[in-house]
Amino acid sequence: MRTSIATVCLSGGLVEKLHACAEAGFDGVEIMDADLVAAYESPEEIRALCARLGLTIELFQPFRDFEGVDADLLADNLRRAEAKFDVMERLGADQVLVCSNVATATIDDDAVMAEQLGALADLAAPRGIRIAYEALAWGRFVDDYRRAWRIVELADRPNLGVCLDSFHILSRGHDPAGIEAIHGEKVFFLQLADAPALSMDVLSWSRHHRLFPGEGAFDLTRFLAHVLRTGYRGPLSLEVFNDTFRQTDVKRTAAHARRSLTWLADRTAVENDWDTSRLSPAQDARGIDFVEIAGAELDDLDELLAQLGFAFRGRHRRKPVRLWTYGDARIVLNEQVRDEHPRLAAFGLTVDDAAGAAERARALGAPAVFRRTYSGEQELRAVSAPDGTEVFWNDRAAEGSWIPEFEGGVAEPPALDGEIDHINIGSRWQDFDEAILFAHSVLSLHAEQAAEVPGPLGLVRSQVMRTADGVVRLPVNLAPPTAPLPTRHIAVRCDDVFEVARRARERGMRFLPVPENYYDDLSARFRLDQDFLSRLRELDLFYDRDDSGEFIHFYTETVGTVFLEFLERRGAYDGYGAPNAPVRLAMQRARTR
Amino acid sequence: MRTSIATVCLSGGLVEKLHACAEAGFDGVEIMDADLVAAYESPEEIRALCARLGLTIELFQPFRDFEGVDADLLADNLRRAEAKFDVMERLGADQVLVCSNVATATIDDDAVMAEQLGALADLAAPRGIRIAYEALAWGRFVDDYRRAWRIVELADRPNLGVCLDSFHILSRGHDPAGIEAIHGEKVFFLQLADAPALSMDVLSWSRHHRLFPGEGAFDLTRFLAHVLRTGYRGPLSLEVFNDTFRQTDVKRTAAHARRSLTWLADRTAVENDWDTSRLSPAQDARGIDFVEIAGAELDDLDELLAQLGFAFRGRHRRKPVRLWTYGDARIVLNEQVRDEHPRLAAFGLTVDDAAGAAERARALGAPAVFRRTYSGEQELRAVSAPDGTEVFWNDRAAEGSWIPEFEGGVAEPPALDGEIDHINIGSRWQDFDEAILFAHSVLSLHAEQAAEVPGPLGLVRSQVMRTADGVVRLPVNLAPPTAPLPTRHIAVRCDDVFEVARRARERGMRFLPVPENYYDDLSARFRLDQDFLSRLRELDLFYDRDDSGEFIHFYTETVGTVFLEFLERRGAYDGYGAPNAPVRLAMQRARTR
């Protein structure tokens, strides 16, 4: 299956975009007319550059406001088209996208539009140019792909077909099943975009908020399956208008875009039991093997972990790395880096087949991570996430199998009930959507409903990515652009958070003090037992409750850009104490001022 | 008229917000419950701080999901209310906002809701607390202020009234004329917010996109007039949820907010011929007196202006300042600054009464600018815009009256047809909305429809602020956050741009070369005479056309962060060549790489 991308998806100039597309592994591109117009390079130069880079020019686009017009305007539109056909010939492009008329159409009649598009096709035919007609969601008269197809059928020209765009079809809620009524050879082109579920005018939604497949709310695998069942064999091409992607680094965004297509093609094959799947199967994560904090000097974290009740399991035999555990929660402190503040640098997941998971990740374009291992040590299978976080895989059966590499610590740690509940990944705005796609495609996690948390520096958008069973949960937090480097935290679930807090206090841990007003508010919101409330207050604990259960938790101070949370879930409470997040953000900011 | 602001409008912690509100000159505040909950300061401390700062606590808000519920829930809601009344007593707040129920209402019956709100009022009465009931635009049953008023009337309690919020009323398109049916003493509170015309779900619109009065599309003067005609004498209070203002500097945003109320109160009085207007009258700008470019060394600009055909009018008698003119376009080069790249630093407007304009600006909170003048020199009346640009006023009759202060230049400049067509103000995202309000309130300019221009670093949002007659036009461009320092430019209108370009070329000016592809596209879009097209191409000129006329223009290279544009308007063309802006942005970026 060939892959393609519209140059409008990316930032920079046309030449930069083409280099980035080639580097990301796309087979072809849609050249946006405006990108060519603003370039100093002639169409011939762009053609030669694409040839050298191995990129096919799949489509030239868009040609606007053509059909459904009076005779005078038609003549001028044909003249406009002829001029663009000249450019296409110089460019070596043999297919043009004609969008349904939004501005100048006055005749709402299939026969007239078919006749006019037929005339356009006849003008294009001697040059070997094909016309792909697309119904825009906000077309003046033609805003439904089924009508575009009726018109194309009526015109009945060999070089006139339809272009299908997932956004224009799914944003209007049109049933994509009808696509199968179109003959495959008449589907000339396929444009793919995902989008978040928003209720706003469809033009603004389309121009600003499209996403790459796997990042939004559209059922694109179903959509793609309908298209492929027609017999369509052209490229899967991305056309994503997004304010953020227009600003992010062109090479990274191209790689990000390419990953979305690899994922989509594979996922569609898997869901339909087709044999075109080429990736190692997606695997549900079975658990969190460890979380690693890296930094030049991590003594403060040793102290913090000891105060929290973690057991020191020793130093690594050959590296400046230490291990602490609390039940099944394993935290690795890695001092192999220089001059860096402590940061959450890596985590390990267990899966049924670690080698397969790593292979899948690399096929999805995630760069492999090299870490030195020695004979007799655990083989490390890892890739780098887009933001630089390293992700390791271990076989489920081998969870913690690498623990014996650490020596000189507690051999028999106390049997504590503890595990890593979630890993909160603070993300810069440049990395956010890519982080979501990475978690979805590479880590096989699924998006919960997003939340927005007001903080003193702005709104924080939080998107939890998780396994269905909740064994692995990865809240990805998008910090406001004015905020300092985003913090991340490790949340450990235990069976008695009061006891953990009490012991930590005895051991001298400094708690992040919770405002008194918070407890007054808790008391107002929930009818809490006064004794229970006093215990929360005394230990600086947060509380939340919903219909399914209760949630009690506390946070440590921040070391570098990392802090820890301990939490207890009661009943079937499945959230993260979101109502408490604004208070925590305010407390953390007060501490740093 | 008292002024107030909800703490939720601003960034930072509660104490910072209160200091900023006081400094900006607000009389009172609405304390957001969540801001208090996240604060370490007790209600008593906040009360004392407000007293010391001279801020009245006008409202405690919000209390949610109270009315239209079953008996059990009512009992719990009354308990919740009692707990919040305790907080209010400690805070010294005597009025609470109760929003119409969005989540838990099950009984859609005015009588039931009136009875329940009556019970709440009775609970509040012994404490001297007043209940202001507000219909949220997305209330479950009550989403219209007229229904909220019916319920309040029905309940008939002295301490129960309505809160009117411009957003909730105008966003739904409800006619505000009905407000006058409410008795003034029953309008307990008034919340004001503007908003852009967007079509999206009203909740998202409200939570993210509200603006301060004068920045959006609502007719707030009409709205306010209806409210004041009821006899309402409470404060004008701002409640503006906006993602940007949550991130910008708290003090600046508070000052910005305060200016919006000063403007709104005055504007409403003026439109209704009330004698409560306190500002000097708004005055239409009659012309642009000069534009100033400042920098440590401006020789490159001397050269550029000479090449463009500007006449050198001399050096200032006492300051390192030079003057160049092209017809009525006057550009001042000011080398009184150190170590700064050339930047567009100031401009002067002529008005009927310069002293009045400056007085009005200072009353709207714009800081006066001090510049040394000497006996016999023009008195300078200037203020600083929020982004630091200095704005000077001169009496219309005295336009250019300061020219004789410059000596040693051309005494009799050639009689050229030239004037400043527009001044393009590049703006950082932090400054954008404030710049719009400044232009509207202080400079008496009005907003044209906004445009979005795709550039290689992202979309550029352009908002033209202008006089009705077009004599003064100020496009304010919001650059993407990743872009370097925004550029600004001065556009000079002339009667023969071909001639200016030809002569500049002869004098050795380096033009920003326009891509060949651009001219191929022009030829496709417009049926242009080939000879005319060749002349455009030869001189690197841009072209645009619409139903009303034509526009021909060119840009110089950028010096520091400033460049110039020369343009010719033919017929009644009233735009700015927006279709050419993406090409210009791409060219400028190509030049800097």
mmCIF file with all atom_site columns, C-alpha atoms in Angstrom, chain A residues 10-13 16 33-34 36-43 72 75-76 79-80 83-84 87 90 198-201 207-208 243 246-248 429-430 452 454-459 480-482 512-518 520-521 523-528 582-583 586-591 593, chain B residues 10-13 16 33-34 36-43 72 75-76 79-80 83-84 87 90 198-201 207-208 243 246-248 429-430 452 454-459 480-482 512-518 520-521 523-528 582-583 586-591 593:
data_model
loop_
_atom_site.group_PDB
_atom_site.id
_atom_site.type_symbol
_atom_site.label_atom_id
_atom_site.label_alt_id
_atom_site.label_comp_id
_atom_site.label_asym_id
_atom_site.label_entity_id
_atom_site.label_seq_id
_atom_site.pdbx_PDB_ins_code
_atom_site.Cartn_x
_atom_site.Cartn_y
_atom_site.Cartn_z
_atom_site.occupancy
_atom_site.B_iso_or_equiv
_atom_site.pdbx_formal_charge
_atom_site.auth_seq_id
_atom_site.auth_comp_id
_atom_site.auth_asym_id
_atom_site.auth_atom_id
_atom_site.pdbx_PDB_model_num
ATOM 1   C CA . LEU A 1 10  ? 3.807   20.452 7.336   1.00 0.00 ? 10  LEU A CA 1
ATOM 2   C CA . SER A 1 11  ? 5.697   23.606 8.288   1.00 0.00 ? 11  SER A CA 1
ATOM 3   C CA . GLY A 1 12  ? 8.476   25.234 6.263   1.00 0.00 ? 12  GLY A CA 1
ATOM 4   C CA . GLY A 1 13  ? 9.073   25.781 2.574   1.00 0.00 ? 13  GLY A CA 1
ATOM 5   C CA . GLU A 1 16  ? 12.106  21.350 3.159   1.00 0.00 ? 16  GLU A CA 1
ATOM 6   C CA . ASP A 1 33  ? -0.704  24.745 -5.242  1.00 0.00 ? 33  ASP A CA 1
ATOM 7   C CA . ALA A 1 34  ? -0.028  27.524 -2.700  1.00 0.00 ? 34  ALA A CA 1
ATOM 8   C CA . LEU A 1 36  ? 4.438   25.784 -5.180  1.00 0.00 ? 36  LEU A CA 1
ATOM 9   C CA . VAL A 1 37  ? 3.378   29.376 -5.813  1.00 0.00 ? 37  VAL A CA 1
ATOM 10  C CA . ALA A 1 38  ? 5.397   30.578 -2.808  1.00 0.00 ? 38  ALA A CA 1
ATOM 11  C CA . ALA A 1 39  ? 8.511   28.589 -3.814  1.00 0.00 ? 39  ALA A CA 1
ATOM 12  C CA . TYR A 1 40  ? 11.444  29.961 -5.780  1.00 0.00 ? 40  TYR A CA 1
ATOM 13  C CA . GLU A 1 41  ? 11.987  26.554 -7.391  1.00 0.00 ? 41  GLU A CA 1
ATOM 14  C CA . SER A 1 42  ? 10.381  26.065 -10.803 1.00 0.00 ? 42  SER A CA 1
ATOM 15  C CA . PRO A 1 43  ? 7.940   23.188 -11.358 1.00 0.00 ? 43  PRO A CA 1
ATOM 16  C CA . ASP A 1 72  ? -19.175 33.017 -18.976 1.00 0.00 ? 72  ASP A CA 1
ATOM 17  C CA . ALA A 1 75  ? -15.203 29.708 -19.947 1.00 0.00 ? 75  ALA A CA 1
ATOM 18  C CA . ASP A 1 76  ? -13.002 31.540 -17.482 1.00 0.00 ? 76  ASP A CA 1
ATOM 19  C CA . ARG A 1 79  ? -9.018  28.987 -18.940 1.00 0.00 ? 79  ARG A CA 1
ATOM 20  C CA . ARG A 1 80  ? -7.866  28.887 -15.277 1.00 0.00 ? 80  ARG A CA 1
ATOM 21  C CA . ALA A 1 83  ? -3.094  27.376 -16.945 1.00 0.00 ? 83  ALA A CA 1
ATOM 22  C CA . LYS A 1 84  ? -2.881  24.954 -14.013 1.00 0.00 ? 84  LYS A CA 1
ATOM 23  C CA . VAL A 1 87  ? 1.975   23.846 -14.406 1.00 0.00 ? 87  VAL A CA 1
ATOM 24  C CA . ARG A 1 90  ? 5.912   20.915 -15.993 1.00 0.00 ? 90  ARG A CA 1
ATOM 25  C CA . LEU A 1 198 ? -15.897 18.790 18.522  1.00 0.00 ? 198 LEU A CA 1
ATOM 26  C CA . SER A 1 199 ? -19.114 20.594 17.954  1.00 0.00 ? 199 SER A CA 1
ATOM 27  C CA . MET A 1 200 ? -18.258 23.642 15.906  1.00 0.00 ? 200 MET A CA 1
ATOM 28  C CA . ASP A 1 201 ? -18.801 24.782 12.351  1.00 0.00 ? 201 ASP A CA 1
ATOM 29  C CA . ARG A 1 207 ? -9.083  23.967 8.834   1.00 0.00 ? 207 ARG A CA 1
ATOM 30  C CA . HIS A 1 208 ? -7.652  23.973 12.344  1.00 0.00 ? 208 HIS A CA 1
ATOM 31  C CA . ASP A 1 243 ? -2.559  24.752 13.663  1.00 0.00 ? 243 ASP A CA 1
ATOM 32  C CA . ARG A 1 246 ? 1.953   23.888 10.935  1.00 0.00 ? 246 ARG A CA 1
ATOM 33  C CA . GLN A 1 247 ? 4.321   25.082 13.658  1.00 0.00 ? 247 GLN A CA 1
ATOM 34  C CA . THR A 1 248 ? 6.204   21.971 14.724  1.00 0.00 ? 248 THR A CA 1
ATOM 35  C CA . TRP A 1 429 ? 2.677   21.342 23.317  1.00 0.00 ? 429 TRP A CA 1
ATOM 36  C CA . GLN A 1 430 ? 4.996   20.327 20.465  1.00 0.00 ? 430 GLN A CA 1
ATOM 37  C CA . GLU A 1 452 ? -9.015  20.010 31.480  1.00 0.00 ? 452 GLU A CA 1
ATOM 38  C CA . PRO A 1 454 ? -7.264  24.837 35.661  1.00 0.00 ? 454 PRO A CA 1
ATOM 39  C CA . GLY A 1 455 ? -3.854  25.635 37.100  1.00 0.00 ? 455 GLY A CA 1
ATOM 40  C CA . PRO A 1 456 ? -2.219  28.910 38.116  1.00 0.00 ? 456 PRO A CA 1
ATOM 41  C CA . LEU A 1 457 ? -0.306  29.086 34.820  1.00 0.00 ? 457 LEU A CA 1
ATOM 42  C CA . GLY A 1 458 ? -3.219  28.106 32.598  1.00 0.00 ? 458 GLY A CA 1
ATOM 43  C CA . LEU A 1 459 ? -5.353  25.130 31.689  1.00 0.00 ? 459 LEU A CA 1
ATOM 44  C CA . PRO A 1 480 ? 0.502   25.577 29.040  1.00 0.00 ? 480 PRO A CA 1
ATOM 45  C CA . PRO A 1 481 ? 3.280   26.946 26.810  1.00 0.00 ? 481 PRO A CA 1
ATOM 46  C CA . THR A 1 482 ? 4.315   29.464 29.455  1.00 0.00 ? 482 THR A CA 1
ATOM 47  C CA . LEU A 1 512 ? 3.523   19.039 50.352  1.00 0.00 ? 512 LEU A CA 1
ATOM 48  C CA . PRO A 1 513 ? 1.217   20.802 52.826  1.00 0.00 ? 513 PRO A CA 1
ATOM 49  C CA . VAL A 1 514 ? -2.428  20.883 51.734  1.00 0.00 ? 514 VAL A CA 1
ATOM 50  C CA . PRO A 1 515 ? -4.367  24.135 52.313  1.00 0.00 ? 515 PRO A CA 1
ATOM 51  C CA . GLU A 1 516 ? -6.847  24.104 55.205  1.00 0.00 ? 516 GLU A CA 1
ATOM 52  C CA . ASN A 1 517 ? -9.461  25.556 52.857  1.00 0.00 ? 517 ASN A CA 1
ATOM 53  C CA . TYR A 1 518 ? -9.296  22.342 50.873  1.00 0.00 ? 518 TYR A CA 1
ATOM 54  C CA . ASP A 1 520 ? -13.382 22.825 54.473  1.00 0.00 ? 520 ASP A CA 1
ATOM 55  C CA . ASP A 1 521 ? -14.403 22.347 50.865  1.00 0.00 ? 521 ASP A CA 1
ATOM 56  C CA . SER A 1 523 ? -16.465 18.732 54.123  1.00 0.00 ? 523 SER A CA 1
ATOM 57  C CA . ALA A 1 524 ? -18.935 20.848 52.155  1.00 0.00 ? 524 ALA A CA 1
ATOM 58  C CA . ARG A 1 525 ? -18.880 18.625 49.104  1.00 0.00 ? 525 ARG A CA 1
ATOM 59  C CA . PHE A 1 526 ? -19.000 15.223 50.793  1.00 0.00 ? 526 PHE A CA 1
ATOM 60  C CA . ARG A 1 527 ? -20.753 14.384 54.014  1.00 0.00 ? 527 ARG A CA 1
ATOM 61  C CA . LEU A 1 528 ? -17.542 13.103 55.628  1.00 0.00 ? 528 LEU A CA 1
ATOM 62  C CA . PRO A 1 582 ? -5.938  22.322 40.606  1.00 0.00 ? 582 PRO A CA 1
ATOM 63  C CA . VAL A 1 583 ? -5.115  22.399 44.311  1.00 0.00 ? 583 VAL A CA 1
ATOM 64  C CA . ALA A 1 586 ? -1.401  25.708 43.074  1.00 0.00 ? 586 ALA A CA 1
ATOM 65  C CA . MET A 1 587 ? 0.530   24.096 45.948  1.00 0.00 ? 587 MET A CA 1
ATOM 66  C CA . GLN A 1 588 ? 3.429   23.174 43.695  1.00 0.00 ? 588 GLN A CA 1
ATOM 67  C CA . ARG A 1 589 ? 3.606   26.656 42.248  1.00 0.00 ? 589 ARG A CA 1
ATOM 68  C CA . ALA A 1 590 ? 3.456   28.243 45.720  1.00 0.00 ? 590 ALA A CA 1
ATOM 69  C CA . ARG A 1 591 ? 6.410   26.045 46.690  1.00 0.00 ? 591 ARG A CA 1
ATOM 70  C CA . ARG A 1 593 ? 7.961   30.931 44.307  1.00 0.00 ? 593 ARG A CA 1
ATOM 71  C CA . LEU B 1 10  ? -6.502  35.929 35.872  1.00 0.00 ? 10  LEU B CA 1
ATOM 72  C CA . SER B 1 11  ? -3.415  33.740 36.197  1.00 0.00 ? 11  SER B CA 1
ATOM 73  C CA . GLY B 1 12  ? -1.539  33.018 39.402  1.00 0.00 ? 12  GLY B CA 1
ATOM 74  C CA . GLY B 1 13  ? -2.573  32.362 42.981  1.00 0.00 ? 13  GLY B CA 1
ATOM 75  C CA . GLU B 1 16  ? -1.362  37.623 43.477  1.00 0.00 ? 16  GLU B CA 1
ATOM 76  C CA . ASP B 1 33  ? -14.521 29.240 45.275  1.00 0.00 ? 33  ASP B CA 1
ATOM 77  C CA . ALA B 1 34  ? -11.817 27.106 43.580  1.00 0.00 ? 34  ALA B CA 1
ATOM 78  C CA . LEU B 1 36  ? -9.925  30.077 47.673  1.00 0.00 ? 36  LEU B CA 1
ATOM 79  C CA . VAL B 1 37  ? -9.829  26.284 48.070  1.00 0.00 ? 37  VAL B CA 1
ATOM 80  C CA . ALA B 1 38  ? -6.375  26.134 46.463  1.00 0.00 ? 38  ALA B CA 1
ATOM 81  C CA . ALA B 1 39  ? -5.000  28.983 48.597  1.00 0.00 ? 39  ALA B CA 1
ATOM 82  C CA . TYR B 1 40  ? -3.051  28.563 51.820  1.00 0.00 ? 40  TYR B CA 1
ATOM 83  C CA . GLU B 1 41  ? -4.547  31.775 53.181  1.00 0.00 ? 41  GLU B CA 1
ATOM 84  C CA . SER B 1 42  ? -7.599  31.371 55.402  1.00 0.00 ? 42  SER B CA 1
ATOM 85  C CA . PRO B 1 43  ? -10.851 33.160 54.501  1.00 0.00 ? 43  PRO B CA 1
ATOM 86  C CA . ASP B 1 72  ? -33.056 13.859 49.580  1.00 0.00 ? 72  ASP B CA 1
ATOM 87  C CA . ALA B 1 75  ? -31.436 18.255 51.978  1.00 0.00 ? 75  ALA B CA 1
ATOM 88  C CA . ASP B 1 76  ? -27.851 17.536 50.977  1.00 0.00 ? 76  ASP B CA 1
ATOM 89  C CA . ARG B 1 79  ? -26.173 21.176 53.883  1.00 0.00 ? 79  ARG B CA 1
ATOM 90  C CA . ARG B 1 80  ? -23.572 21.988 51.185  1.00 0.00 ? 80  ARG B CA 1
ATOM 91  C CA . ALA B 1 83  ? -20.979 24.911 54.713  1.00 0.00 ? 83  ALA B CA 1
ATOM 92  C CA . LYS B 1 84  ? -20.284 27.502 52.015  1.00 0.00 ? 84  LYS B CA 1
ATOM 93  C CA . VAL B 1 87  ? -16.899 30.185 54.492  1.00 0.00 ? 87  VAL B CA 1
ATOM 94  C CA . ARG B 1 90  ? -15.443 34.159 57.471  1.00 0.00 ? 90  ARG B CA 1
ATOM 95  C CA . LEU B 1 198 ? -17.924 31.614 16.756  1.00 0.00 ? 198 LEU B CA 1
ATOM 96  C CA . SER B 1 199 ? -20.174 28.758 15.916  1.00 0.00 ? 199 SER B CA 1
ATOM 97  C CA . MET B 1 200 ? -19.368 26.052 18.387  1.00 0.00 ? 200 MET B CA 1
ATOM 98  C CA . ASP B 1 201 ? -21.072 24.476 21.375  1.00 0.00 ? 201 ASP B CA 1
ATOM 99  C CA . ARG B 1 207 ? -15.087 28.306 28.897  1.00 0.00 ? 207 ARG B CA 1
ATOM 100 C CA . HIS B 1 208 ? -12.279 29.115 26.491  1.00 0.00 ? 208 HIS B CA 1
ATOM 101 C CA . ASP B 1 243 ? -7.243  30.281 27.739  1.00 0.00 ? 243 ASP B CA 1
ATOM 102 C CA . ARG B 1 246 ? -5.138  32.397 32.151  1.00 0.00 ? 246 ARG B CA 1
ATOM 103 C CA . GLN B 1 247 ? -1.528  32.362 30.960  1.00 0.00 ? 247 GLN B CA 1
ATOM 104 C CA . THR B 1 248 ? -0.587  36.012 30.620  1.00 0.00 ? 248 THR B CA 1
ATOM 105 C CA . TRP B 1 429 ? 0.332   36.142 21.355  1.00 0.00 ? 429 TRP B CA 1
ATOM 106 C CA . GLN B 1 430 ? 0.541   37.644 24.852  1.00 0.00 ? 430 GLN B CA 1
ATOM 107 C CA . GLU B 1 452 ? -5.867  34.035 8.643   1.00 0.00 ? 452 GLU B CA 1
ATOM 108 C CA . PRO B 1 454 ? -0.817  30.521 6.209   1.00 0.00 ? 454 PRO B CA 1
ATOM 109 C CA . GLY B 1 455 ? 2.919   31.081 6.579   1.00 0.00 ? 455 GLY B CA 1
ATOM 110 C CA . PRO B 1 456 ? 5.862   28.705 6.734   1.00 0.00 ? 456 PRO B CA 1
ATOM 111 C CA . LEU B 1 457 ? 5.951   28.910 10.542  1.00 0.00 ? 457 LEU B CA 1
ATOM 112 C CA . GLY B 1 458 ? 2.203   28.586 11.064  1.00 0.00 ? 458 GLY B CA 1
ATOM 113 C CA . LEU B 1 459 ? -0.982  30.552 10.615  1.00 0.00 ? 459 LEU B CA 1
ATOM 114 C CA . PRO B 1 480 ? 2.698   31.946 15.708  1.00 0.00 ? 480 PRO B CA 1
ATOM 115 C CA . PRO B 1 481 ? 4.396   31.442 19.090  1.00 0.00 ? 481 PRO B CA 1
ATOM 116 C CA . THR B 1 482 ? 7.337   29.667 17.465  1.00 0.00 ? 482 THR B CA 1
ATOM 117 C CA . LEU B 1 512 ? 12.756  41.009 -2.296  1.00 0.00 ? 512 LEU B CA 1
ATOM 118 C CA . PRO B 1 513 ? 12.639  38.778 -5.388  1.00 0.00 ? 513 PRO B CA 1
ATOM 119 C CA . VAL B 1 514 ? 9.198   37.329 -6.099  1.00 0.00 ? 514 VAL B CA 1
ATOM 120 C CA . PRO B 1 515 ? 9.033   33.665 -7.216  1.00 0.00 ? 515 PRO B CA 1
ATOM 121 C CA . GLU B 1 516 ? 8.347   33.091 -10.925 1.00 0.00 ? 516 GLU B CA 1
ATOM 122 C CA . ASN B 1 517 ? 5.645   30.622 -9.926  1.00 0.00 ? 517 ASN B CA 1
ATOM 123 C CA . TYR B 1 518 ? 3.739   33.479 -8.387  1.00 0.00 ? 518 TYR B CA 1
ATOM 124 C CA . ASP B 1 520 ? 2.235   31.923 -13.419 1.00 0.00 ? 520 ASP B CA 1
ATOM 125 C CA . ASP B 1 521 ? -0.430  31.682 -10.743 1.00 0.00 ? 521 ASP B CA 1
ATOM 126 C CA . SER B 1 523 ? -1.870  34.634 -14.888 1.00 0.00 ? 523 SER B CA 1
ATOM 127 C CA . ALA B 1 524 ? -4.063  31.613 -14.128 1.00 0.00 ? 524 ALA B CA 1
ATOM 128 C CA . ARG B 1 525 ? -6.189  33.453 -11.576 1.00 0.00 ? 525 ARG B CA 1
ATOM 129 C CA . PHE B 1 526 ? -6.716  36.727 -13.437 1.00 0.00 ? 526 PHE B CA 1
ATOM 130 C CA . ARG B 1 527 ? -6.945  37.177 -17.151 1.00 0.00 ? 527 ARG B CA 1
ATOM 131 C CA . LEU B 1 528 ? -4.042  39.632 -17.225 1.00 0.00 ? 528 LEU B CA 1
ATOM 132 C CA . PRO B 1 582 ? 1.688   33.760 2.227   1.00 0.00 ? 582 PRO B CA 1
ATOM 133 C CA . VAL B 1 583 ? 4.108   34.317 -0.656  1.00 0.00 ? 583 VAL B CA 1
ATOM 134 C CA . ALA B 1 586 ? 7.723   32.411 2.443   1.00 0.00 ? 586 ALA B CA 1
ATOM 135 C CA . MET B 1 587 ? 10.051  34.845 0.663   1.00 0.00 ? 587 MET B CA 1
ATOM 136 C CA . GLN B 1 588 ? 11.050  36.533 3.899   1.00 0.00 ? 588 GLN B CA 1
ATOM 137 C CA . ARG B 1 589 ? 11.737  33.215 5.554   1.00 0.00 ? 589 ARG B CA 1
ATOM 138 C CA . ALA B 1 590 ? 13.774  31.982 2.573   1.00 0.00 ? 590 ALA B CA 1
ATOM 139 C CA . ARG B 1 591 ? 15.859  35.161 2.897   1.00 0.00 ? 591 ARG B CA 1
ATOM 140 C CA . ARG B 1 593 ? 17.710  30.922 6.128   1.00 0.00 ? 593 ARG B CA 1
#
